[in-house]
Coordinates of C-alpha atoms in Angstrom, one line a residue:
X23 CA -25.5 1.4 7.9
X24 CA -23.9 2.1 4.6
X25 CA -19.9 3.3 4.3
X26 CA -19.1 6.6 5.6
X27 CA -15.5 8.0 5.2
X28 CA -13.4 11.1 6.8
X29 CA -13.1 13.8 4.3
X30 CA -10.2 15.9 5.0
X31 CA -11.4 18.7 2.4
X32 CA -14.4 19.1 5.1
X33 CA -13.5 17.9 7.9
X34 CA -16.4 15.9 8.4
X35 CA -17.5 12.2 8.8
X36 CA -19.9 11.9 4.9
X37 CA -21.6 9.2 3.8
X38 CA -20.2 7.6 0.6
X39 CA -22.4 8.6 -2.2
X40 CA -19.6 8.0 -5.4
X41 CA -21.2 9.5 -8.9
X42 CA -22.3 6.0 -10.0
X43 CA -24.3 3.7 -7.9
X44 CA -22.1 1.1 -9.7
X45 CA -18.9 2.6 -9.9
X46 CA -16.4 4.3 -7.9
X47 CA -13.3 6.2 -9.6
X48 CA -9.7 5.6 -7.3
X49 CA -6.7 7.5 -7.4
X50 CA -3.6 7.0 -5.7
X51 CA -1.1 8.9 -5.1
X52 CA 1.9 6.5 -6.1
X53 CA 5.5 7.1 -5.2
X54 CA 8.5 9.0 -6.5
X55 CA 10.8 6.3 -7.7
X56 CA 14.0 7.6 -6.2
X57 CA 14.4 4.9 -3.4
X58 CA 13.8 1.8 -2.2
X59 CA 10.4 1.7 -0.7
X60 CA 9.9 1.5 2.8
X61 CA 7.2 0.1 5.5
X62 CA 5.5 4.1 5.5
X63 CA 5.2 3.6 1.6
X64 CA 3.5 0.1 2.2
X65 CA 1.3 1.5 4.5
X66 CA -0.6 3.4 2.2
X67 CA -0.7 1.1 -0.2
X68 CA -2.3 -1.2 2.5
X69 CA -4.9 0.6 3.4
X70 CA -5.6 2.1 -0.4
X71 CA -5.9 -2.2 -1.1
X72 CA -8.1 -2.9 1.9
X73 CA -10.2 0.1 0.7
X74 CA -10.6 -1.2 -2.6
X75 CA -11.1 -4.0 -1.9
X76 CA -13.9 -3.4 0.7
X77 CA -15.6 -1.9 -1.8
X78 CA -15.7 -4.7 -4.1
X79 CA -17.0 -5.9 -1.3
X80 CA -19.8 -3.9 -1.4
X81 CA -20.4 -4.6 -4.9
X82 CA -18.7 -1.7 -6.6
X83 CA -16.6 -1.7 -9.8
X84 CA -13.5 -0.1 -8.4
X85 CA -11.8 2.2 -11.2
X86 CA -7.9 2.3 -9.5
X87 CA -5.5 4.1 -10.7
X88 CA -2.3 4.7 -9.1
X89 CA 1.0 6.8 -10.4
X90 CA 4.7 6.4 -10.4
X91 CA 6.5 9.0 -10.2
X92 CA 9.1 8.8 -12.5
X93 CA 10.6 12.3 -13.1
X94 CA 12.1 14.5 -9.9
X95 CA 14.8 15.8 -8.6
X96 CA 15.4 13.3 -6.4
X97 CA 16.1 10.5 -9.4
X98 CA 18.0 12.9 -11.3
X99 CA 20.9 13.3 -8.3
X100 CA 21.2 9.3 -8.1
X101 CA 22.6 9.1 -11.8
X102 CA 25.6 7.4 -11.8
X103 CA 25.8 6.4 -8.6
X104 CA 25.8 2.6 -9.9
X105 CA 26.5 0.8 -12.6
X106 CA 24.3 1.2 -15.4
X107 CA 22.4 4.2 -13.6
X108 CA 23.4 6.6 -16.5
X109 CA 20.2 8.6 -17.0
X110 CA 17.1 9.5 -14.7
X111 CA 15.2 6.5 -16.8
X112 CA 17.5 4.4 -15.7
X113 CA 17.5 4.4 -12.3
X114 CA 13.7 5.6 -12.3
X115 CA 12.9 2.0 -13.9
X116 CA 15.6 0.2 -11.0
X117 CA 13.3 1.6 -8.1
X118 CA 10.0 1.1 -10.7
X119 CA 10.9 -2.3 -10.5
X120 CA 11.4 -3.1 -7.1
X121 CA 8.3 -1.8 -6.0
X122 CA 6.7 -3.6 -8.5
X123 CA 8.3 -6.9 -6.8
X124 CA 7.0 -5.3 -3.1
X125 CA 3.3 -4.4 -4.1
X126 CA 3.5 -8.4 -5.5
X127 CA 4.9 -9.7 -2.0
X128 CA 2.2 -7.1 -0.2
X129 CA -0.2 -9.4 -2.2
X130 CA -1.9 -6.1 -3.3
X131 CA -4.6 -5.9 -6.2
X132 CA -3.4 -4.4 -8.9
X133 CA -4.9 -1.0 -10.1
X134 CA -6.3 -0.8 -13.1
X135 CA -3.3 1.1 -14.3
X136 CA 0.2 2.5 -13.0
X137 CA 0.6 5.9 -15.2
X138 CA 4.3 6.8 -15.0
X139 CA 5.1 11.1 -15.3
X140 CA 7.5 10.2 -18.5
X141 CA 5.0 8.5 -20.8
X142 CA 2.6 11.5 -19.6
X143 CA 4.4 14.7 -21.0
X144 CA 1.9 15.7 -23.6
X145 CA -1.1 15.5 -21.4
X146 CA 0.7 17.6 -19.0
X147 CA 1.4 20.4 -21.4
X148 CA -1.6 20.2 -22.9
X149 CA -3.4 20.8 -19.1
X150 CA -0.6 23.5 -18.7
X151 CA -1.8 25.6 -21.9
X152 CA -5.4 25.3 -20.9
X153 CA -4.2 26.6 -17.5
X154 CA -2.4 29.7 -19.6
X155 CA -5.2 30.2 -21.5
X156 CA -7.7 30.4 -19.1
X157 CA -5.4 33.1 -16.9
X158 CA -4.6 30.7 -14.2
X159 CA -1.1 30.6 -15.2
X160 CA 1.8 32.6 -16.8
X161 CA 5.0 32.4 -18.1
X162 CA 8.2 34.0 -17.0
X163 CA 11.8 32.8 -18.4
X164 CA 10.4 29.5 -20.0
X165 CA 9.1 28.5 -17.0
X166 CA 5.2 28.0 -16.0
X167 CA 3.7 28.7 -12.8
X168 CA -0.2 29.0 -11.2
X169 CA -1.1 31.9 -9.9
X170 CA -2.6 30.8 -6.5
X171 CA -4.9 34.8 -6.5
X172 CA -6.6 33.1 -9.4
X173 CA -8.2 30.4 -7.9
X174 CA -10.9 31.6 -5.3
X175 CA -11.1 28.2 -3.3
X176 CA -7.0 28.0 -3.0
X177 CA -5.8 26.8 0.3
X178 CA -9.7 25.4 1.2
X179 CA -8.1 21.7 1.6
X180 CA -5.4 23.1 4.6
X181 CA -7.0 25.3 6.0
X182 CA -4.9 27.9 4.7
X183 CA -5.2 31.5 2.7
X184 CA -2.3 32.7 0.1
X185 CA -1.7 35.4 1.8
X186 CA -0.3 33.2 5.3
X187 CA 2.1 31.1 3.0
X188 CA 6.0 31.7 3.3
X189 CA 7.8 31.5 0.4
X190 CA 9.6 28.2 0.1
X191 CA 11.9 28.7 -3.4
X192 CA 15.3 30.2 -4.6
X193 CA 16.1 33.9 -5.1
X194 CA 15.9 33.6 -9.1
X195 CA 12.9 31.5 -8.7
X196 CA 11.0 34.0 -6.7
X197 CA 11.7 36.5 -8.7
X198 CA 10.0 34.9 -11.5
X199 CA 6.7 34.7 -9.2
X200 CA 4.1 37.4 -9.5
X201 CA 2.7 35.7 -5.8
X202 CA 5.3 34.2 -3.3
X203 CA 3.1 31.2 -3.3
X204 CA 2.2 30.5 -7.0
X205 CA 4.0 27.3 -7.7
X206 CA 5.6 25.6 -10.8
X207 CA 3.6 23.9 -13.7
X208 CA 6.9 23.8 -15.7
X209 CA 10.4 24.5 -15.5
X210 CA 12.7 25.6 -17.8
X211 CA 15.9 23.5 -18.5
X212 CA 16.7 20.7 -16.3
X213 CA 17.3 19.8 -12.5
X214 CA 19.3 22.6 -11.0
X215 CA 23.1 22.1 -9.7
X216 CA 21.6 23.3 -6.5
X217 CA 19.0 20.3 -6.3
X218 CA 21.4 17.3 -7.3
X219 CA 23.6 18.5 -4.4
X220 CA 21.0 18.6 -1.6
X221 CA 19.6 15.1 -3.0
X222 CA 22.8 13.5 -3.7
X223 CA 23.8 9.9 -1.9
X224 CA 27.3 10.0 -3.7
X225 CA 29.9 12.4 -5.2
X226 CA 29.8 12.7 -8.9
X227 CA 32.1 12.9 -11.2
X228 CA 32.5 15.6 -13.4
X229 CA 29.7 17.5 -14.4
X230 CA 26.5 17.6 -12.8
X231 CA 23.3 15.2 -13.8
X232 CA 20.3 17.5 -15.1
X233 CA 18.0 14.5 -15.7
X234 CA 15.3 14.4 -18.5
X235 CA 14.0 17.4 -20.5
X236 CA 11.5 18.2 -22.9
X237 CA 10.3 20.0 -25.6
X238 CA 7.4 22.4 -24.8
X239 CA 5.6 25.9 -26.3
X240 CA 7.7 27.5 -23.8
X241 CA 11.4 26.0 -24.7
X242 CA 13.2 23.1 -23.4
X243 CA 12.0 22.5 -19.7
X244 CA 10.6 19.9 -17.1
X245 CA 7.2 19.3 -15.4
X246 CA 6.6 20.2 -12.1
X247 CA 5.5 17.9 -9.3
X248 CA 2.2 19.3 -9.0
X249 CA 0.8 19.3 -12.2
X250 CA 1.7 15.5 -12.9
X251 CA -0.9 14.1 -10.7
X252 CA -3.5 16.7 -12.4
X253 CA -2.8 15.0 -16.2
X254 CA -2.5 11.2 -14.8
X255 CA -5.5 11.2 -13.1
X256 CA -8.0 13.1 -15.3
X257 CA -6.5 11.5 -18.3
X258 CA -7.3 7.9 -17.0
X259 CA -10.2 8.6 -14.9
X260 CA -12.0 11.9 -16.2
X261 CA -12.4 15.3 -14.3
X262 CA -14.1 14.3 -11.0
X263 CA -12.6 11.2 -9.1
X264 CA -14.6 10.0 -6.2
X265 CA -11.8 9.3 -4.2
X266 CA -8.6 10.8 -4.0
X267 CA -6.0 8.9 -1.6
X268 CA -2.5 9.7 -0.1
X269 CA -0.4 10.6 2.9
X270 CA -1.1 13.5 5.1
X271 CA 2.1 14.8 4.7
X272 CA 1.0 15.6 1.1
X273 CA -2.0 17.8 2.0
X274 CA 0.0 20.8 1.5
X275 CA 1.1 21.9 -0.8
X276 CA 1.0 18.9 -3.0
X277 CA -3.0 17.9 -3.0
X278 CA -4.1 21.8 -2.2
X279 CA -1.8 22.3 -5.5
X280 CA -3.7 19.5 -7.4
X281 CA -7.2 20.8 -6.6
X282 CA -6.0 24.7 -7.5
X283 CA -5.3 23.7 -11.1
X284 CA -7.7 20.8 -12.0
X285 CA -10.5 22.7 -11.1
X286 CA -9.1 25.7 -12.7
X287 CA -8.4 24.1 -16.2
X288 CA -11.6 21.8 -15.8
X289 CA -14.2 23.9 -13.9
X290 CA -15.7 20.9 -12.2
X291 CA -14.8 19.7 -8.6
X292 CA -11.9 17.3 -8.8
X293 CA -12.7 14.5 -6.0
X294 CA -15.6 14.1 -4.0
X295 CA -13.5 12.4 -0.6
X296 CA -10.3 13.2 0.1
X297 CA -8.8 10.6 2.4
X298 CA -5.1 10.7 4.0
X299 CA -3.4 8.3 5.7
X300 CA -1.8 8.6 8.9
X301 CA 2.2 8.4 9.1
X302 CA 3.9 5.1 10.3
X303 CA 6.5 6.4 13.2
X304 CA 9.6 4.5 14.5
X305 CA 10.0 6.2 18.3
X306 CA 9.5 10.1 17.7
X307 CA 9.6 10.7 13.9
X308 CA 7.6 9.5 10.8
X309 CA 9.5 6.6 8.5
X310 CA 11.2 8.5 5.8
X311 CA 13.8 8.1 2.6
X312 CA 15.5 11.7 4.3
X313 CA 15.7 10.7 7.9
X314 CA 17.1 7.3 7.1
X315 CA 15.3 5.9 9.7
X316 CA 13.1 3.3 7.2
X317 CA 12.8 -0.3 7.1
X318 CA 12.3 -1.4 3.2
X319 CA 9.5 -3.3 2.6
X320 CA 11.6 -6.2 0.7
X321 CA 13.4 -6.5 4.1
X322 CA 10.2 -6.7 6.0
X323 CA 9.0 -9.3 4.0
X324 CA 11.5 -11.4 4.4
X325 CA 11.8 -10.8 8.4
X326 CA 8.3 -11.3 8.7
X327 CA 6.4 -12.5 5.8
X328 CA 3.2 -10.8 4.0
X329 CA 0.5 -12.4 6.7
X330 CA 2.5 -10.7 9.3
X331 CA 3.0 -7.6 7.7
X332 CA -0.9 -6.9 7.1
X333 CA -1.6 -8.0 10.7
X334 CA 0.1 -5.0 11.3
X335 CA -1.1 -2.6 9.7
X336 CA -4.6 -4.3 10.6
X337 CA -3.8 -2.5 13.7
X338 CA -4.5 0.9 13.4
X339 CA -7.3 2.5 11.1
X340 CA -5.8 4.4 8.2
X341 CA -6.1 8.1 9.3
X342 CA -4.2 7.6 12.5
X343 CA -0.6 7.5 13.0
X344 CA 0.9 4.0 13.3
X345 CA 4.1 2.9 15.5
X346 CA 6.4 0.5 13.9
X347 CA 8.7 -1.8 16.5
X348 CA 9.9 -4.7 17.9
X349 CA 6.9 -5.3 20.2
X350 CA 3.9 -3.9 17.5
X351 CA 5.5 -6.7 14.9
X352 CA 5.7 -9.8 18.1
X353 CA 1.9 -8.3 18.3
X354 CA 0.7 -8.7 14.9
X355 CA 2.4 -12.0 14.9
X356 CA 0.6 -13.8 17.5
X357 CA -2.8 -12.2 16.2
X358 CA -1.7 -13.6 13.0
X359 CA -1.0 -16.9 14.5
X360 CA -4.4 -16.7 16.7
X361 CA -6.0 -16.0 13.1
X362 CA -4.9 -19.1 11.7
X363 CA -5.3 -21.8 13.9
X364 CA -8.6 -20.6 14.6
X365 CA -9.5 -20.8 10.7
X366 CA -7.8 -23.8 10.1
X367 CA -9.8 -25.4 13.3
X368 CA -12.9 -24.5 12.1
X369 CA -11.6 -26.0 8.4
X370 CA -11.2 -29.3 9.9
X371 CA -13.9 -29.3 12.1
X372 CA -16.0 -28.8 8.9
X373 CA -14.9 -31.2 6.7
X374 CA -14.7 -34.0 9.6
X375 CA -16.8 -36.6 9.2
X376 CA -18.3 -35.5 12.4
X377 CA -19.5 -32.7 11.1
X378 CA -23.9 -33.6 10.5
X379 CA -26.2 -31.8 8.9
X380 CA -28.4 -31.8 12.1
X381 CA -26.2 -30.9 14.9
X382 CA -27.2 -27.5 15.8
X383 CA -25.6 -25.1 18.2
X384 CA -27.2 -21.8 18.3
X385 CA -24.8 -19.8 21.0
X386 CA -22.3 -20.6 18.0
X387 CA -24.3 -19.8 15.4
X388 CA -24.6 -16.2 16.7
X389 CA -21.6 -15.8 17.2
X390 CA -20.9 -16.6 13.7
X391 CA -23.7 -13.9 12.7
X392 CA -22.2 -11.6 15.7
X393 CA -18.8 -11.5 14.0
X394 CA -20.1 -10.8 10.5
X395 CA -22.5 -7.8 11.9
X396 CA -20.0 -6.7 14.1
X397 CA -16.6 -6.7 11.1
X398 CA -19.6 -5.1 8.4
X399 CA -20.5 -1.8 10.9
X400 CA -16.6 -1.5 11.9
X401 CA -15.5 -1.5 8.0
X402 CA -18.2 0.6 7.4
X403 CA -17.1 3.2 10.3
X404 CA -14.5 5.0 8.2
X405 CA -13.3 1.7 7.5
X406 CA -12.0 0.8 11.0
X407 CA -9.8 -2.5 10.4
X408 CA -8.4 -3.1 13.5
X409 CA -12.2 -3.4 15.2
X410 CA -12.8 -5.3 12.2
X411 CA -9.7 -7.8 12.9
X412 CA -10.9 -8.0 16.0
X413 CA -14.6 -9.4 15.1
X414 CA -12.4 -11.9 13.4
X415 CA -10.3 -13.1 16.1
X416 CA -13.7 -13.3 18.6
X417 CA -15.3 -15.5 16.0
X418 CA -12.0 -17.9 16.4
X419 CA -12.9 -17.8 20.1
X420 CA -16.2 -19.2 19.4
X421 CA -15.3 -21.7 16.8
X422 CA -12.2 -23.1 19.5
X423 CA -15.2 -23.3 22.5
X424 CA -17.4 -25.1 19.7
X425 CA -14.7 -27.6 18.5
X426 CA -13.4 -28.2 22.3
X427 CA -17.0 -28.9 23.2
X428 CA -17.5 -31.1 21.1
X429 CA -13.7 -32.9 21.2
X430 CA -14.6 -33.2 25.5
X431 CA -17.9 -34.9 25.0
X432 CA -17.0 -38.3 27.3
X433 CA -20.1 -39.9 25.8
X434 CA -18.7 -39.5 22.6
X435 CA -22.8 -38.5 21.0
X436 CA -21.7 -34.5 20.3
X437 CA -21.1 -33.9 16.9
X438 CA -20.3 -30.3 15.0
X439 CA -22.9 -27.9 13.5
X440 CA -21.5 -28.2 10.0
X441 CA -23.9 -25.4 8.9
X442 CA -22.5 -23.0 11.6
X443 CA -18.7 -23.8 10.9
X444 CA -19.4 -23.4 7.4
X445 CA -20.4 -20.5 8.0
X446 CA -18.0 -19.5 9.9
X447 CA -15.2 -20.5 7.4
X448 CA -17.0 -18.2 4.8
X449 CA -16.6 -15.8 7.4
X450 CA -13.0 -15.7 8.1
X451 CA -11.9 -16.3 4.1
X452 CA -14.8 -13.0 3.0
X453 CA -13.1 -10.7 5.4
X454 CA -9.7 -12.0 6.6
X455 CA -8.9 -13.3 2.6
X456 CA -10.9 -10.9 0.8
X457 CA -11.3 -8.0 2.0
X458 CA -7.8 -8.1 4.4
X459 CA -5.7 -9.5 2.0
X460 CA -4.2 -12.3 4.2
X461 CA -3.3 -15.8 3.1
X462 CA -5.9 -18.3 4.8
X463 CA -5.7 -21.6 3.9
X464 CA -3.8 -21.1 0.8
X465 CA -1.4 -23.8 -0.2
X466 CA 2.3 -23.6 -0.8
X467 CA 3.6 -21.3 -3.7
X468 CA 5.7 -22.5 -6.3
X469 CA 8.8 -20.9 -5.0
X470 CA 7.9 -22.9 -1.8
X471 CA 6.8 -26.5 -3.1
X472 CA 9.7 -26.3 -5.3
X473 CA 11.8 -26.2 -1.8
X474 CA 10.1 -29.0 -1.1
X475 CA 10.9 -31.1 -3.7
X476 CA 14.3 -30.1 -3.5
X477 CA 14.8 -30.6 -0.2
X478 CA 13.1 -34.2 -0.5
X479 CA 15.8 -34.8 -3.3
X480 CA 18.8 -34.3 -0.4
X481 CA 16.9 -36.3 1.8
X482 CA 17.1 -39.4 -0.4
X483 CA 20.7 -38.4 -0.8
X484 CA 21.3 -38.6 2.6
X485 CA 19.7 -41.4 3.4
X486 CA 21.9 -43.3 0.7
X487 CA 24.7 -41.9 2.5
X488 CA 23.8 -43.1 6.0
X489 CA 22.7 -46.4 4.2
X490 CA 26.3 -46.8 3.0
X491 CA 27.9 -45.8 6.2
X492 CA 29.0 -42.3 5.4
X493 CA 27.2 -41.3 8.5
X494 CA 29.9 -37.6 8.9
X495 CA 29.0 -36.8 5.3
X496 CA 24.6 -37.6 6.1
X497 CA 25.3 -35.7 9.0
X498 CA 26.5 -32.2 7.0
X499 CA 23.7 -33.0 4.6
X500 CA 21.3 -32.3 7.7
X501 CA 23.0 -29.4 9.0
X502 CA 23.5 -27.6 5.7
X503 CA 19.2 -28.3 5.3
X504 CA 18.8 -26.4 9.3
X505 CA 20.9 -23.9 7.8
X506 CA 18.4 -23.0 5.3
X507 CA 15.5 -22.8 7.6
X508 CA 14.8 -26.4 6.8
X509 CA 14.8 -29.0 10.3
X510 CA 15.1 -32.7 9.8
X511 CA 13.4 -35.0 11.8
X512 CA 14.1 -38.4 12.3
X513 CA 11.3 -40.8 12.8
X514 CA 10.7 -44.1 12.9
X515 CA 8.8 -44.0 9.2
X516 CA 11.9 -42.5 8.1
X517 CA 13.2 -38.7 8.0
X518 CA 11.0 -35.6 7.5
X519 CA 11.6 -31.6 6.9
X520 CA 9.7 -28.8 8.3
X521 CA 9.9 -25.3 7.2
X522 CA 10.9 -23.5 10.1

C-alpha cells in the first residue's frame, strides 16, 4: 500500500501521485514574525518535518520550501516597544531569529529555502499586474484588490460561495470594493492608525508606527497577506506544488485566497493536496499569540527537552486536534523513556559478545518484521504517527522478552539472535531517528560535553579542597554543581556527576 493523504480541497482520502515519480514540490506555510513562537507553531512544523521526512523515506527528493512572514500589521505595532525595535525590520528579524534558534532545538530539516515577504516585493507586484491585466483585479485609490466574481472556482476549498461571505473590512475599505468579499492584493500607504492600536502590546510615543512601504505602478503602498504566499511559492517552486501545508485555521480566507489568484494569474491548478493541521488546545481553546494562552517553544524546550516534545506530538495524527497539558507531557515522557531503554537494550544486546551469528529466535524475528509492516501501513495511512509510535514501542516489548530470555537462562547456553536485534536496531533508528526525528543513541552535544568537562574541572577543585581540609568550602562546591542540575556522587573510586 502506497501513501495516501487527506485532501481538504476534496474532502477525500487520494492516493499520493506527486507530478514527478522522483520528486515532490513542499510548501509551507511559515509564520508571521510578530511573536515569539509557541507549541501550536511547533506543531506544524512537526508534522510538515515528519512528512518530509517520510517521504525521503520513500525515496523522494523533497523540494521544501517554507515562508517567513516578515511584513504585517502585527510587526508594525511592536516598533518601539524595545530597544533597538525602531522599524518593522527590526523587530521582524528579532522574532526571525528566534524561530530560527526553535526549529534548530525542534531538530527539524531544514527546507530548502525560507523566502521572507520583504526580499519578495517585486515578484509580488509583478503577480499583482498579471492579476490586473488579466481582469482578476482592479485598482481603486492606490490600492489592489481580487475580484472574488472573477474566479469561477472561488470558495471551492471552504466550502463556501461569494455570495454567503460577510464583509470583514473598514467603512473606507469597503467602499473601495466592487464585491464585499474581494480582498486586498495591495494597499496603499502604510499600516493604518486603526491597526497598530488593535495589535499594540505597549503605548507609543508620539506618532504612530506605519511600518514598511513600497514603491509600486499604483503609488506608495504595502502587500497584502494573501498575495505573498502566491509570489514565494511559485517563484521558488513553479506554478503547481504537490503539496500545500498549513493550519486549518487558514483555510479561509487565507489558502481559499491563495488558490483564487494563483490560478487566476497562472491558469494551471496550484497544488495537488492540500493538507491542514489540526489545532493544539490547552482546556477549551486553540494555543494562540491573541488569547495569550501559549507556551513558547524555547520554554518547552527547556522544560522538557526536544525527545520529549516530539513524543508528543507523536501522539496525535496531524489533521486532528491535539491537547496540550500537564498529564499529555508526563505521557509523552514515559513513552519517550519506554523508547529508549528499549533501543538502547537491544544496542547492547547486539554488540555483546553474546550476541552469535547462529542463535536464532524466530517469534522475535517477527516481531521485528511485525513492527516494520505494522509502522510502514500506519505512515502510509494519511501518515498516522501515533499508530506508527506505537509499532515502535511493541517492538521494544519484544526486544526486552528476547534480552530477559536470554539474561534468565540458568544454564547459562542461551545466547542473542544478533541478526534479529540488528535488525531490530535498524528498526528503531529508520523510523524513531529518521523518520520521527528523535535523538536515539546520539552522543552528548557540544554544549553538553563541554558541561562535562567543566564540571570534571570543579571536581578536581574540590577534591583538592577536601584534600587540604577545607571540607565547608568542598562542600559549597557540591551544592553549587546540584544547583545546576549536576548531582555528585561519592564513591569509593572517587567522586562522579550525573546530569540530572
Amino acid at each position: 500500500m502506497g501513501l495516501s493523504v487527506t485532501n481538504t480541497l476534496t474532502g477525500e482520502r487520494e492516493a499520493f501521485e506527486p507530478a514527478s515519480d522522483d520528486e515532490v514540490l513542499l510548501y509551507v506555510c511559515g509564520l508571521t514574525v510578530s511573536d515569539d513562537a509557541h507549541l501550536g507553531h511547533a506543531r506544524l512544523w512537526f508534522h510538515a518535518d515528519v512528512l518530509h521526512r517520510w517521504l525521503d523515506h520513500l525515496g523522494y527528493d523533497v523540494r521544501h520550501v517554507e515562508n517567513v512572514t516578515d511584513v504585517n500589521e502585527k510587526i508594525a505595532a511592536r516598533v518601539g516597544e524595545r530597544e533597538g525595535w525602531d522599524s518593522e525590520a527590526d523587530v521582524a528579524r528579532h522574532f526571525t531569529e528566534q524561530v530560527i534558534d526553535d526549529m534548530r532545538g525542534l531538530n527539524l530539516k531544514r527546507a530548502e529555502v525560507y523566502p521572507r515577504v520583504s526580499e519578495h516585493v517585486p515578484e509580488i507586484v509583478g503577480l499583482i499586474e498579471r492579476l490586473i491585466e488579466s481582469g482578476h483585479a482592479y485598482e481603486a485609490n492606490g490600492s489592489v484588490y481580487f475580484d472574488v466574481t472573477s474566479f469561477d472556482d472561488y470558495g471551492h476549498l471552504s466550502n463556501q460561495r461569494p455570495e454567503e461571505l460577510e464583509a470583514d473590512a473598514d467603512a473606507d475599505e469597503l467602499a473601495e470594493k466592487r464585491h464585499p468579499a474581494d480582498f486586498a492584493l495591495w494597499k496603499a500607504d502604510g499600516v493604518s492608525e486603526a491597526a497598530v492600536r488593535e495589535h499594540r502590546k505597549h503605548e507609543h510615543d508620539g506618532a504612530l508606527p506605519s511600518g514598511e512601504t513600497w514603491e509600486s505602478p499604483w503609488g506608495e503602498g504595502r502587500p497584502g497577506w494573501h498575495i505573498e504566499c502566491s509570489a514565494m511559492s511559485t517563484s521558488h517552486l513553479g506554478d503547481t506544488l504537490d503539496v500545500h501545508m498549513g493550519g486549518r485555521d487558514l483555510v479561509f480566507p487565507h489558502h481559499e485566497n491563495e488558490i483564487a489568484q494563483s490560478e487566476a494569474a497562472t491558469g494551471h491548478r496550484f497544488a495537488r493536496y492540500w493538507l491542514h493541521n489540526g489545532l493544539l488546545e490547552t482546556t477549551e481553546d486553540k494555543m494562540s499569540s491573541s488569547l495569550g494562552n501559549f507556551f513558547t517553544v524555547s520554554d518547552a524546550l527547556d522544560e522538557f527537552g526536544v525527545n520529549v516534545l516530539r513524543t508528543f506530538y507523536l501522539g496525535a495524527q496531524y489533521r486532528g486536534d491535539q491537547v496540550f497539558s500537564e498529564d499529555a507531557m508526563a505521557e509523552a515522557e514515559e513513552r519517550w523513556e519506554r523508547l529508549e531503554r528499549a533501543y538502547e537494550a537491544a544496542v547492547d544486546a547486539c554488540d555483546s559478545v553474546d550476541a552469535r551469528a547462529k542463535a536464532t529466535d524466530e517469534r522475535f524475528r517477527a516481531a521485528v518484521d511485525d513492527a516494520r509492516e505494522t509502522a510502514t501501513e500506519a505512515m502510509n495511512d494519511d501518515l498516522n504517527v501515533r499508530e506508527a509510535f506505537g509499532a515502535l514501542l511493541e517492538l521494544g516489548s519484544a526486544v526486552n522478552r528476547h534480552v530477559e530470555a536470554v539474561d534468565g537462562d540458568a544454564d547459562g547456553h542461551a545466547a542473542y539472535d544478533y541478526r534479529g536485534l540488528r535488525r531490530a536496531v535498524e528498526t528503531f533508528e529508520a523510523f524513531g531517528g529518521d523518520v520521527f526525528g528523535l535523538e536515539l543513541g546520539r552522543e552528548a552535544g557540544g554544549d553538553v560535553a563541554l558541561a562535562g568537562d567543566l564540571a570534571g574541572l570543579v571536581l578536581d577543585v574540590r577534591e583538592e579542597e577536601r584534600s587540604a581540609g577545607n571540607y565547608e568550602r568542598a562542600d559549597r562546591l557540591r551544592d553549587d554543581l546540584e544547583a545546576l542540575g549536576l548531582a555528585v556522587e561519592d564513591g569509593d573510586d572517587g567522586p562522579e556527576v550525573r546530569f540530572d
